[in-house]
Short mmCIF file of C-alpha atoms and ligand atoms in Angstrom, two decimals:
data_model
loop_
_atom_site.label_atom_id
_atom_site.label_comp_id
_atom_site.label_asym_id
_atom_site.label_seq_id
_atom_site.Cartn_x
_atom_site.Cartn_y
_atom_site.Cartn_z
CA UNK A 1 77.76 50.61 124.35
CA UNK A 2 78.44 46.99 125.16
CA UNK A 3 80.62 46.60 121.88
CA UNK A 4 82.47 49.44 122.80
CA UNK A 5 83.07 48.48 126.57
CA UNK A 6 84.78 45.53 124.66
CA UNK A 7 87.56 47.85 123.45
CA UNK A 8 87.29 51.60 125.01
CA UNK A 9 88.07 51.77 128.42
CA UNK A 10 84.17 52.76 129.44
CA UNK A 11 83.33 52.82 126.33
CA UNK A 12 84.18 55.94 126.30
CA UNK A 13 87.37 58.45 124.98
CA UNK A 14 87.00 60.57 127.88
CA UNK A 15 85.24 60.17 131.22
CA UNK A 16 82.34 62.82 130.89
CA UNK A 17 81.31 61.20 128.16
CA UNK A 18 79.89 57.95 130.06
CA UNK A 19 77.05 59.70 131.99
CA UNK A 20 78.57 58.10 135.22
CA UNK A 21 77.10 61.24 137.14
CA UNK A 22 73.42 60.94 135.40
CA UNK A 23 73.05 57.81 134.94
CA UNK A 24 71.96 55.84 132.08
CA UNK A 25 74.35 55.20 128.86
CA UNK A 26 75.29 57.83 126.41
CA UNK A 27 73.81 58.43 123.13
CA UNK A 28 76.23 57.64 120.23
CA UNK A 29 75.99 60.29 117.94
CA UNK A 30 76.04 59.99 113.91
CA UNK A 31 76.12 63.82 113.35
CA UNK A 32 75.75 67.37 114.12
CA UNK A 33 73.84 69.95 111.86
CA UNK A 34 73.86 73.66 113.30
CA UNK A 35 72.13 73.44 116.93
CA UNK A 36 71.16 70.11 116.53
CA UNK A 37 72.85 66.28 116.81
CA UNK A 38 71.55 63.52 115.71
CA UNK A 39 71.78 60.25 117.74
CA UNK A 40 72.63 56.74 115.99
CA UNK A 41 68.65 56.24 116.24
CA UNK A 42 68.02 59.27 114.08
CA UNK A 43 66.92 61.55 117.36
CA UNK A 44 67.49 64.84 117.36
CA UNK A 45 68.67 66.91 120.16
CA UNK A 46 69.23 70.66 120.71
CA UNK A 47 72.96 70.61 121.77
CA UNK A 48 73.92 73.16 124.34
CA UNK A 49 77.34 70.80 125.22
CA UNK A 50 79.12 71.57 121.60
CA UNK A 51 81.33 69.49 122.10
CA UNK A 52 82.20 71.25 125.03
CA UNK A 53 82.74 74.50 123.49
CA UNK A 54 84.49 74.11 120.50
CA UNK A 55 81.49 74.08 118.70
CA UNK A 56 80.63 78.60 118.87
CA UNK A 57 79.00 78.19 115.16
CA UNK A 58 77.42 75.31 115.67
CA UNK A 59 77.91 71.57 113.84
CA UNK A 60 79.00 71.87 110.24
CA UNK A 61 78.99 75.78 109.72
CA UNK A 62 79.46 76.22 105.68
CA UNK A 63 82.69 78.31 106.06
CA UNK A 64 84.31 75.65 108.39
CA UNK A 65 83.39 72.98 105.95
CA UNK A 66 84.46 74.66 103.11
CA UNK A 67 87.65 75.57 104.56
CA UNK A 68 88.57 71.32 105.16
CA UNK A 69 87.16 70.50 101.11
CA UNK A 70 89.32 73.01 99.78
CA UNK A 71 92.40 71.68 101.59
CA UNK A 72 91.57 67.50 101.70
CA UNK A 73 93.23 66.90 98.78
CA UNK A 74 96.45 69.13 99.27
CA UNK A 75 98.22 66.67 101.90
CA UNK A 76 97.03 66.38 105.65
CA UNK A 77 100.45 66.34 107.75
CA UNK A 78 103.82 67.63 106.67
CA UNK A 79 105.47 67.90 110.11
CA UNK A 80 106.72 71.28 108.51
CA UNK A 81 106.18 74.91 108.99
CA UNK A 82 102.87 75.84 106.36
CA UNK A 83 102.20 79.89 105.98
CA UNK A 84 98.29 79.16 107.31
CA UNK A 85 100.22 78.47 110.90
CA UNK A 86 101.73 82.20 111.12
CA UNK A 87 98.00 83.11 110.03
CA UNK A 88 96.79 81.36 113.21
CA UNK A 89 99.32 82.83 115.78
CA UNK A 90 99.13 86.30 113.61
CA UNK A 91 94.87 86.54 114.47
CA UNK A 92 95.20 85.28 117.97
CA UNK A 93 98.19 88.06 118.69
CA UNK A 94 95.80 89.96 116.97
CA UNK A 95 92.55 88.78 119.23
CA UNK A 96 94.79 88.57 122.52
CA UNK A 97 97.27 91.51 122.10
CA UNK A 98 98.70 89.81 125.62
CA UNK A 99 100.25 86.55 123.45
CA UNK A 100 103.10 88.05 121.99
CA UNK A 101 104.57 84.86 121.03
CA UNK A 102 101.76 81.93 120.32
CA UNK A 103 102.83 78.29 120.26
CA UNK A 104 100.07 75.45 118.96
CA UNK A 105 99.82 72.57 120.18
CA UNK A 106 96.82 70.06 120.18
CA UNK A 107 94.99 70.37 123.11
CA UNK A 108 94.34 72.11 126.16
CA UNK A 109 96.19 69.98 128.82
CA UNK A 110 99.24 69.98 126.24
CA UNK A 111 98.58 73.77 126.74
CA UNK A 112 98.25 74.45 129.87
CA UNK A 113 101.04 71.49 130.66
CA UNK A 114 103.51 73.85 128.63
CA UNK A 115 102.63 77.05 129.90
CA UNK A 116 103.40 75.73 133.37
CA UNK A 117 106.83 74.25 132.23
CA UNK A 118 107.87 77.63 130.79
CA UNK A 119 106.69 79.29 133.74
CA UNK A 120 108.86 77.10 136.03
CA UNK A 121 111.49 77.52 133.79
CA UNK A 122 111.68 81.44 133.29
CA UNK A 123 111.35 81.59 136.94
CA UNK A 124 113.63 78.82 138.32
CA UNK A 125 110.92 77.90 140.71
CA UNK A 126 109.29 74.85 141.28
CA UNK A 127 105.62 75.37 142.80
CA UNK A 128 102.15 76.35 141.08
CA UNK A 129 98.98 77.61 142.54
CA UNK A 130 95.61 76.33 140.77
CA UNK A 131 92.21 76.77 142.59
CA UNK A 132 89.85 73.94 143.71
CA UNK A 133 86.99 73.34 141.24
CA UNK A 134 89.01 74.36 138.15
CA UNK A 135 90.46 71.50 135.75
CA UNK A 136 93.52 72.25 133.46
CA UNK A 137 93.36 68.98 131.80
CA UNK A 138 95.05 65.97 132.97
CA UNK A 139 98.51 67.38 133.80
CA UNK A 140 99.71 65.08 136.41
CA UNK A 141 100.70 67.90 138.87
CA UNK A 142 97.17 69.64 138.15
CA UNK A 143 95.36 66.36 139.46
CA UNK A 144 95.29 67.80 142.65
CA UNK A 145 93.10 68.60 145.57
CA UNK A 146 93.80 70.82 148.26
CA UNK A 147 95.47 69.79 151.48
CA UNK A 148 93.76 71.32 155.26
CA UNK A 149 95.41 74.54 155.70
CA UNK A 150 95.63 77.30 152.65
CA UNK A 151 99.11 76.73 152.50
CA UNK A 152 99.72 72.85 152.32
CA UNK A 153 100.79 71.43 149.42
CA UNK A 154 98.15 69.69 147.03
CA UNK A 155 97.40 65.62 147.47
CA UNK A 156 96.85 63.81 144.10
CA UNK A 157 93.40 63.62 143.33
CA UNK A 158 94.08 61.05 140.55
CA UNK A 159 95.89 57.09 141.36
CA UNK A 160 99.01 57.62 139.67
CA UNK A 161 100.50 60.99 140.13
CA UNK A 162 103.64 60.55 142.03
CA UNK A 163 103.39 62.37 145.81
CA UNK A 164 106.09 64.57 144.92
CA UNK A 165 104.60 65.90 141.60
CA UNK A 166 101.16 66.75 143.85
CA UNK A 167 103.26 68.32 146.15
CA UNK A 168 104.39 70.68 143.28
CA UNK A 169 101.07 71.83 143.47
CA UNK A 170 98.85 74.29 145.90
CA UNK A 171 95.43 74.24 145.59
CA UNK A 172 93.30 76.96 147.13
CA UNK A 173 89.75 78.28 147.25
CA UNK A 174 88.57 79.78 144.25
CA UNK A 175 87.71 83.88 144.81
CA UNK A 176 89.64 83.81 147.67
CA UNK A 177 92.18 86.60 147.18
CA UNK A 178 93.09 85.98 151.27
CA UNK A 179 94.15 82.21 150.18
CA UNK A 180 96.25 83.99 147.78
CA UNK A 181 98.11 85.74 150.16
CA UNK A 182 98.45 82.97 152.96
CA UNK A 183 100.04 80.73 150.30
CA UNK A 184 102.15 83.27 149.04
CA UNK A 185 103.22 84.42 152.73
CA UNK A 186 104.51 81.08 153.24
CA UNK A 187 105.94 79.71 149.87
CA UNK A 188 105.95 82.82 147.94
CA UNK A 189 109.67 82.87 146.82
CA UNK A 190 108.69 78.59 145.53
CA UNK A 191 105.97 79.87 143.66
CA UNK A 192 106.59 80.26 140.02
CA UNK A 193 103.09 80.73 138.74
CA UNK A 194 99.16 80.76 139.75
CA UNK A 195 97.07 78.96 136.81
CA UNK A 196 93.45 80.39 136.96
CA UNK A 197 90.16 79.55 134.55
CA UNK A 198 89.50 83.58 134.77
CA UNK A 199 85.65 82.08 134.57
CA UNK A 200 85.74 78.68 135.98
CA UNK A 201 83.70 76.21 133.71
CA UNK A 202 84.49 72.86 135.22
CA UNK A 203 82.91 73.17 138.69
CA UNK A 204 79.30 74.56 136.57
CA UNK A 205 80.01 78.30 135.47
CA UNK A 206 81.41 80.07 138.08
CA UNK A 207 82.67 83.77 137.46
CA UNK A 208 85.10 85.84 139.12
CA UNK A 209 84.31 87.84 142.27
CA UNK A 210 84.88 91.55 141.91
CA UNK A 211 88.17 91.72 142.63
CA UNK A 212 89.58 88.29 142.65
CA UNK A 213 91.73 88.32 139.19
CA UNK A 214 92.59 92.13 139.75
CA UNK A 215 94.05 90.54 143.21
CA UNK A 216 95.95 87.46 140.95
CA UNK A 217 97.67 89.81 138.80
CA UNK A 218 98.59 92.12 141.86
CA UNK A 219 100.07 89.56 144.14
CA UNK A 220 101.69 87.59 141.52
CA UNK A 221 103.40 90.64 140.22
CA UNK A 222 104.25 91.26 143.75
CA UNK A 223 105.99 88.28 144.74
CA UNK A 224 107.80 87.60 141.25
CA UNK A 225 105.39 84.80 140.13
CA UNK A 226 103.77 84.53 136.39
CA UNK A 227 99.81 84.86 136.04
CA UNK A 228 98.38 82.12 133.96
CA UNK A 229 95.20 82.23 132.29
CA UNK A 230 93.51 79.30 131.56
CA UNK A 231 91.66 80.50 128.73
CA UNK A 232 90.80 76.83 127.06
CA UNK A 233 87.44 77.32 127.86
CA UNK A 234 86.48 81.54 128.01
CA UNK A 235 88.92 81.89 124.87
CA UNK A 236 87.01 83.71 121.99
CA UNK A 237 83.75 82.14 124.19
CA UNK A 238 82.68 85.54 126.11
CA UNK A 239 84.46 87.14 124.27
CA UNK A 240 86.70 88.05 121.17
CA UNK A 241 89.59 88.49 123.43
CA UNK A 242 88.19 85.98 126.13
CA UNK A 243 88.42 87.01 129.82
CA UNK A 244 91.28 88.84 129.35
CA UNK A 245 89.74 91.60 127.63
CA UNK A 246 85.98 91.32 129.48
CA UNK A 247 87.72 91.66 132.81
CA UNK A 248 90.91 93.82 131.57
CA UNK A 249 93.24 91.79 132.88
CA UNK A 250 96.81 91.30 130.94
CA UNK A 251 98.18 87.82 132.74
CA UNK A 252 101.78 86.68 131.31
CA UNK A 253 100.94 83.63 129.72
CA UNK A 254 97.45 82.32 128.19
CA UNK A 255 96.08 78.77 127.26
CA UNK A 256 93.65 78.46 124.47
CA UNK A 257 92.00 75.43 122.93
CA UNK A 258 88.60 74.38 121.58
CA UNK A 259 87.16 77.23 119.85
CA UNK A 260 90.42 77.76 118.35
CA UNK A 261 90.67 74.37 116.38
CA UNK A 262 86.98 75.12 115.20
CA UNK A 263 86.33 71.65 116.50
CA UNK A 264 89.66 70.10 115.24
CA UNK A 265 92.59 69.24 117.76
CA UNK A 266 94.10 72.55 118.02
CA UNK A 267 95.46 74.07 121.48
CA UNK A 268 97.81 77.12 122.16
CA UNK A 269 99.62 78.72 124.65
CA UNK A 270 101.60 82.06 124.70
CA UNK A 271 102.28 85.39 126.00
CA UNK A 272 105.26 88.09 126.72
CA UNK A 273 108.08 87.63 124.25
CA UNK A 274 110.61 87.45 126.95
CA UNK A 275 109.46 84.49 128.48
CA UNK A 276 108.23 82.95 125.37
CA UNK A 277 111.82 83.09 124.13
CA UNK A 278 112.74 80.26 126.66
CA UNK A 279 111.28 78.30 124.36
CA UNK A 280 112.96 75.57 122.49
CA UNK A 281 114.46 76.12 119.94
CA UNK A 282 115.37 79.47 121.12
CA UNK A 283 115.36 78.66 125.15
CA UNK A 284 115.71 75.79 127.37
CA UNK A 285 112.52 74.69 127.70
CA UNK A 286 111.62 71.88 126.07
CA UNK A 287 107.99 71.46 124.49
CA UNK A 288 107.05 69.81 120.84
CA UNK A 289 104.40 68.04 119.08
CA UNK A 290 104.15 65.73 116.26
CA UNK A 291 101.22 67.51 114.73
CA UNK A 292 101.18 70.66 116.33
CA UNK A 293 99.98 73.05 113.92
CA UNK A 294 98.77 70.40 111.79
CA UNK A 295 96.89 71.83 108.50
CA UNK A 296 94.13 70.45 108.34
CA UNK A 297 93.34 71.57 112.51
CA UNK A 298 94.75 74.87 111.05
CA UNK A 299 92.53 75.43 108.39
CA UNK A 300 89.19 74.54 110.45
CA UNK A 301 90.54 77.05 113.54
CA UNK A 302 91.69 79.61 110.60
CA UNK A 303 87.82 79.59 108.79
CA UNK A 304 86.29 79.82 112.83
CA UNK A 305 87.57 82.72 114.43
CA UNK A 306 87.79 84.57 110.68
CA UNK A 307 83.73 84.39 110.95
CA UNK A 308 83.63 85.04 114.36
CA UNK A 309 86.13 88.31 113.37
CA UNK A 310 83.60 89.36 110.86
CA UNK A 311 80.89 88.90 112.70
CA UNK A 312 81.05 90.44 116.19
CA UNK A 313 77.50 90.11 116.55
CA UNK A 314 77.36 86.67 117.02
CA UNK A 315 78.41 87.99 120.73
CA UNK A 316 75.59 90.05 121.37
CA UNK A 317 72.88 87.78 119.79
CA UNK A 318 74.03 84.52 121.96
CA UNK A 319 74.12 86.58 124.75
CA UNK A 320 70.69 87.86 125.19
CA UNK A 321 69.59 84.54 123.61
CA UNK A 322 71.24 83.12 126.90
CA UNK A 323 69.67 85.42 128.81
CA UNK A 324 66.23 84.45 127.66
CA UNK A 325 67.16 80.58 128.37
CA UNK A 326 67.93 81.20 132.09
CA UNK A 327 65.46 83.46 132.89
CA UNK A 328 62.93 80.65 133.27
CA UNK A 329 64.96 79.42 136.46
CA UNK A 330 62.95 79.34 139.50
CA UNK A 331 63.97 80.51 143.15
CA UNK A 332 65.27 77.04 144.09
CA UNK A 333 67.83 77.07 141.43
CA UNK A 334 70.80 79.70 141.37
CA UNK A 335 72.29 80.37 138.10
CA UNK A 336 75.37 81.59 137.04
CA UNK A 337 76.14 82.93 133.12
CA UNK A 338 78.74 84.37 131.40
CA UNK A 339 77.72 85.49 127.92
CA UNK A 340 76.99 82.14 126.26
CA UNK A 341 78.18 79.94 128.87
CA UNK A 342 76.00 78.68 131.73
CA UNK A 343 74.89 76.50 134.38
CA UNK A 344 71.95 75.88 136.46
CA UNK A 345 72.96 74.64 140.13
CA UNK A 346 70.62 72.65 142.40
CA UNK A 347 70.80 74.42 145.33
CA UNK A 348 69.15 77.52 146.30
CA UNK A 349 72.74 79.56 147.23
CA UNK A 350 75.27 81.16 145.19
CA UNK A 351 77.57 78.98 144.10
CA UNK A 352 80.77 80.79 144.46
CA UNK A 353 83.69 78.30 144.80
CA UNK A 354 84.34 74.60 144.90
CA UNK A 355 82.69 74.39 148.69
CA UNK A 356 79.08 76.13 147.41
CA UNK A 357 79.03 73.94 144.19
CA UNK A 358 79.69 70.94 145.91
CA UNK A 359 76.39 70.96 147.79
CA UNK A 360 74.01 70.66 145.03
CA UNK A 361 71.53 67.79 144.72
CA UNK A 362 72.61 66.00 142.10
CA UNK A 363 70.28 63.55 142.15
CA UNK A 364 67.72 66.17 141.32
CA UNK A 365 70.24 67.50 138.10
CA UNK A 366 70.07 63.53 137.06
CA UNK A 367 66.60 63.80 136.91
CA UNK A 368 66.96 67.01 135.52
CA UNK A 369 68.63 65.98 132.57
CA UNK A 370 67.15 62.89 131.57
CA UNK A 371 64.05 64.64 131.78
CA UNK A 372 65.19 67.21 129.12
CA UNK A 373 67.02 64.24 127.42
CA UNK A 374 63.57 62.80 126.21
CA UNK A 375 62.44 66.05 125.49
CA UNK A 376 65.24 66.49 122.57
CA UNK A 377 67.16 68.97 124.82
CA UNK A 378 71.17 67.79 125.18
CA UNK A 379 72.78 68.85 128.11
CA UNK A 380 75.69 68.63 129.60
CA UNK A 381 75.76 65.10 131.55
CA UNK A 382 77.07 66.42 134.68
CA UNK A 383 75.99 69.00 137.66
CA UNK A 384 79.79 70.33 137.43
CA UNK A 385 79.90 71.26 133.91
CA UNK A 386 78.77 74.59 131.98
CA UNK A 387 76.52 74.51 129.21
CA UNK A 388 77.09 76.48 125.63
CA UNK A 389 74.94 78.12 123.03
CA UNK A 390 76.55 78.51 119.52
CA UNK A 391 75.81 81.47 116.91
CA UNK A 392 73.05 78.35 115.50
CA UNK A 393 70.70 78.64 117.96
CA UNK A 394 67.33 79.86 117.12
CA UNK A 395 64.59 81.50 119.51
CA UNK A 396 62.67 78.15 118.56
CA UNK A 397 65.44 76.34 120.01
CA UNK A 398 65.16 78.69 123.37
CA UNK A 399 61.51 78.26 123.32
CA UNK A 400 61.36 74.41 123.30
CA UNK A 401 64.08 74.22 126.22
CA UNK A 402 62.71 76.80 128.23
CA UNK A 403 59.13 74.50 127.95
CA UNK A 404 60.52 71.65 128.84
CA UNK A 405 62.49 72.95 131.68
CA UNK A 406 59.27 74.60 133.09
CA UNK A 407 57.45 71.05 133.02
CA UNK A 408 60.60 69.65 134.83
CA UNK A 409 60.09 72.66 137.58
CA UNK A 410 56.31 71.67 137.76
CA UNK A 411 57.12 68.29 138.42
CA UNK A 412 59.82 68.43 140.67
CA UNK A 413 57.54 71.39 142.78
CA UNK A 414 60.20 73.72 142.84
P1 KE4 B 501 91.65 69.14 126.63
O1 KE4 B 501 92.97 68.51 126.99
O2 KE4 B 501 90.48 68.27 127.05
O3 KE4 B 501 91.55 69.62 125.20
O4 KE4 B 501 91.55 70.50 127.49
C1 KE4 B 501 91.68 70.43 128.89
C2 KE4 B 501 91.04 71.66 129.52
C3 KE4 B 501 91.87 72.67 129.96
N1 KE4 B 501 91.36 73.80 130.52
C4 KE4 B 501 90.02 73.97 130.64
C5 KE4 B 501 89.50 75.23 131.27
C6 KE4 B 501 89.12 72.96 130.21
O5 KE4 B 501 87.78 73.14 130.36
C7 KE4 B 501 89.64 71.78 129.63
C8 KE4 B 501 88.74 70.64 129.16
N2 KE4 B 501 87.35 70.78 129.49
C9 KE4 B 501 86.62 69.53 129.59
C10 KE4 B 501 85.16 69.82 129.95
N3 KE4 B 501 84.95 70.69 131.00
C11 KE4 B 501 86.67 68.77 128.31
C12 KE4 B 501 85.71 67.60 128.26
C13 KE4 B 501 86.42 66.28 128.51
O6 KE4 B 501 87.26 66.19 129.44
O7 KE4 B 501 86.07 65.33 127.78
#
């Protein structure tokens, strides 16, 4: 860690990573095998992060791995169209009939960055709705928090985002279809889309209220806006078709990522032809990428969802293996799960929103997962994150967290 404070801004290629929240330094890992990582000391840990849910098989599955050997040695970037690309966008049409038109790109902010640029430009409008307590990535005008009233425009929650770009930006209380409408009543005909994690994963696991994206697509429809679905996370997570098809929802434009590169830098956004067409080359908006699409990202997403296609059951089995995993959460704790991904909150109320998350004792989660830490169980290393199980976990897996999770209830008395 000190070596690579000398060069990596924290040490660290992304923030989460440094267990700023927990405490402590981060483990550097040497590898992954199925449910399990391996730290540079040769510890092994049950991993229920996956690398933050790319990883639905689990570390090294044999058809992901045997996808990359068979294509090393053909060439790793041509900057060209390949046939396995069409493949891609062909089986996520195919998974998400609502993506008409699929672009790739190579990760989820690039995603979600471009969806919002084509919704502003197939509109002609200028603002964007998001929801307090959901992340997009680090788009500069999605770096916002909300401002006091419902309908003020969003302050930059991030040194460096220009005023006026934050002021692009509304940010409301998530489930709060009344929110909707305020901001709507007052900038409606400014608003060219509302971007939405349809189950918010980056305040803990949050899911929709009855109602609340039924309300989204209404409204927006309503007032001429576009419906965004944040999908990087939910996408082929809970379920084949992600949110979308668990909650029946068809929003106008979709942002994929992790579980679609198969733990390679792969992203995508899409949705109807007619505003996909504003695309460049075909439309005015502009949006490219170096290696977008690149092979060897391609192949590793391609050999992914193809087993998860095969095997639907994967679904069923991680969800009542999830089940089984929270069911050992006393009354003090309030859980919230959807399918495979989960989060246990500190705090004895339903976490709903932004405003109910926010109160948990994270002090008590440090503890919390440091205690697991030693007992070979890798969490998450933050309260506001949501954990994963992969199609690799085993009921011994289940069975060793779930005991040392009951010890850490013992000893903290709750
Ligand atoms: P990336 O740019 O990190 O690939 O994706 C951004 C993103 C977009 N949308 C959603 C719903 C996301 O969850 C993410 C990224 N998620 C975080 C963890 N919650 C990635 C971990 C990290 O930042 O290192």
């Amino acid at each position: 860690m000190e070596r690579a404070r000398q060069s990596i801004p924290g040490g660290v290629n992304s923030p989460v990573r440094a267990f700023r929240s927990v405490g402590g330094n981060p483990l550097f890992i040497a590898r992954g095998n199925g449910s399990r990582i391996f730290d540079e000391d040769g510890n092994s840990y049950i991993d229920y992060v996956g690398s933050w849910g790319p990883l639905i098989l689990g570390h090294c599955h044999p058809s992901v791995v045997q996808a990359l050997r068979g294509v090393l040695e053909t060439g790793t970037s041509f900057g060209a169209p390949t046939e396995r690309e069409i493949e891609l966008a062909e089986l996520i049409r195919d998974a998400v009939p609502s993506m008409e038109m699929v672009r790739l790109v190579n990760s989820g902010t690039e995603a979600t960055m471009s969806a919002l640029r084509v919704a502003r430009g197939f509109t002609g409008r200028d603002l964007a709705v998001k929801f307090e307590g959901c992340y997009h990535g680090h788009v500069d005008s999605l770096l916002v928090k909300g401002g006091s009233g419902m309908a003020t425009l969003g302050i930059a929650d991030s040194a460096g985002v220009p005023r006026a770009f934050a002021e692009t930006t509304i940010s409301l209380p998530y489930n709060s279809a009344d929110a909707v409408e305020q901001a709507f009543a007052a900038h409606g005909e400014r608003i060219a889309a509302v971007i939405v994690e349809p189950v918010a994963g980056n305040m803990g696991c949050v899911p929709p209220a009855p109602g609340f994206l039924e309300a989204l697509r209404e409204i927006t429809r309503r007032h001429g806006a576009l419906l965004i679905f944040d999908e990087v996370m939910t996408g082929f997570r809970v379920a084949w078709g992600g949110a979308q098809q668990l909650y029946g929802i068809h929003p106008d434009l979709t942002a994929l990522g992790k579980v679609i590169g198969g733990g390679l830098p792969i992203a995508a956004y899409g949705g109807r032809a007619e505003i996909m067409n504003h695309v460049a080359p075909l439309g005015p908006v502009y949006q490219a990428g170096t290696l977008s699409g690149n092979p060897l990202a391609v192949t590793a997403g391609l050999a992914m969802l193809r087993h998860l296609k095969v095997h639907p059951e994967i679904y069923g089995r991680m969800d009542s293996l999830a089940a089984r995993l929270i069911a050992a959460a006393p009354r003090g704790v309030t859980v919230n799960r959807v399918g495979s991904m989960f989060t246990l909150f500190f705090t004895p109320g339903a976490v709903t929103d932004w405003a109910t998350a926010k109160v948990c004792d994270t002090a008590r989660f440090g503890r919390y997962f440091h205690w697991m830490l030693e007992r070979g169980v890798y969490l998450a290393p933050s309260q506001f994150e949501a954990g994963f199980l992969s199609a690799a976990h085993t009921e011994e897996d289940i069975a060793q967290t779930v005991d040392a999770a009951l010890g850490f209830f013992a000893a903290e008395g709750i």
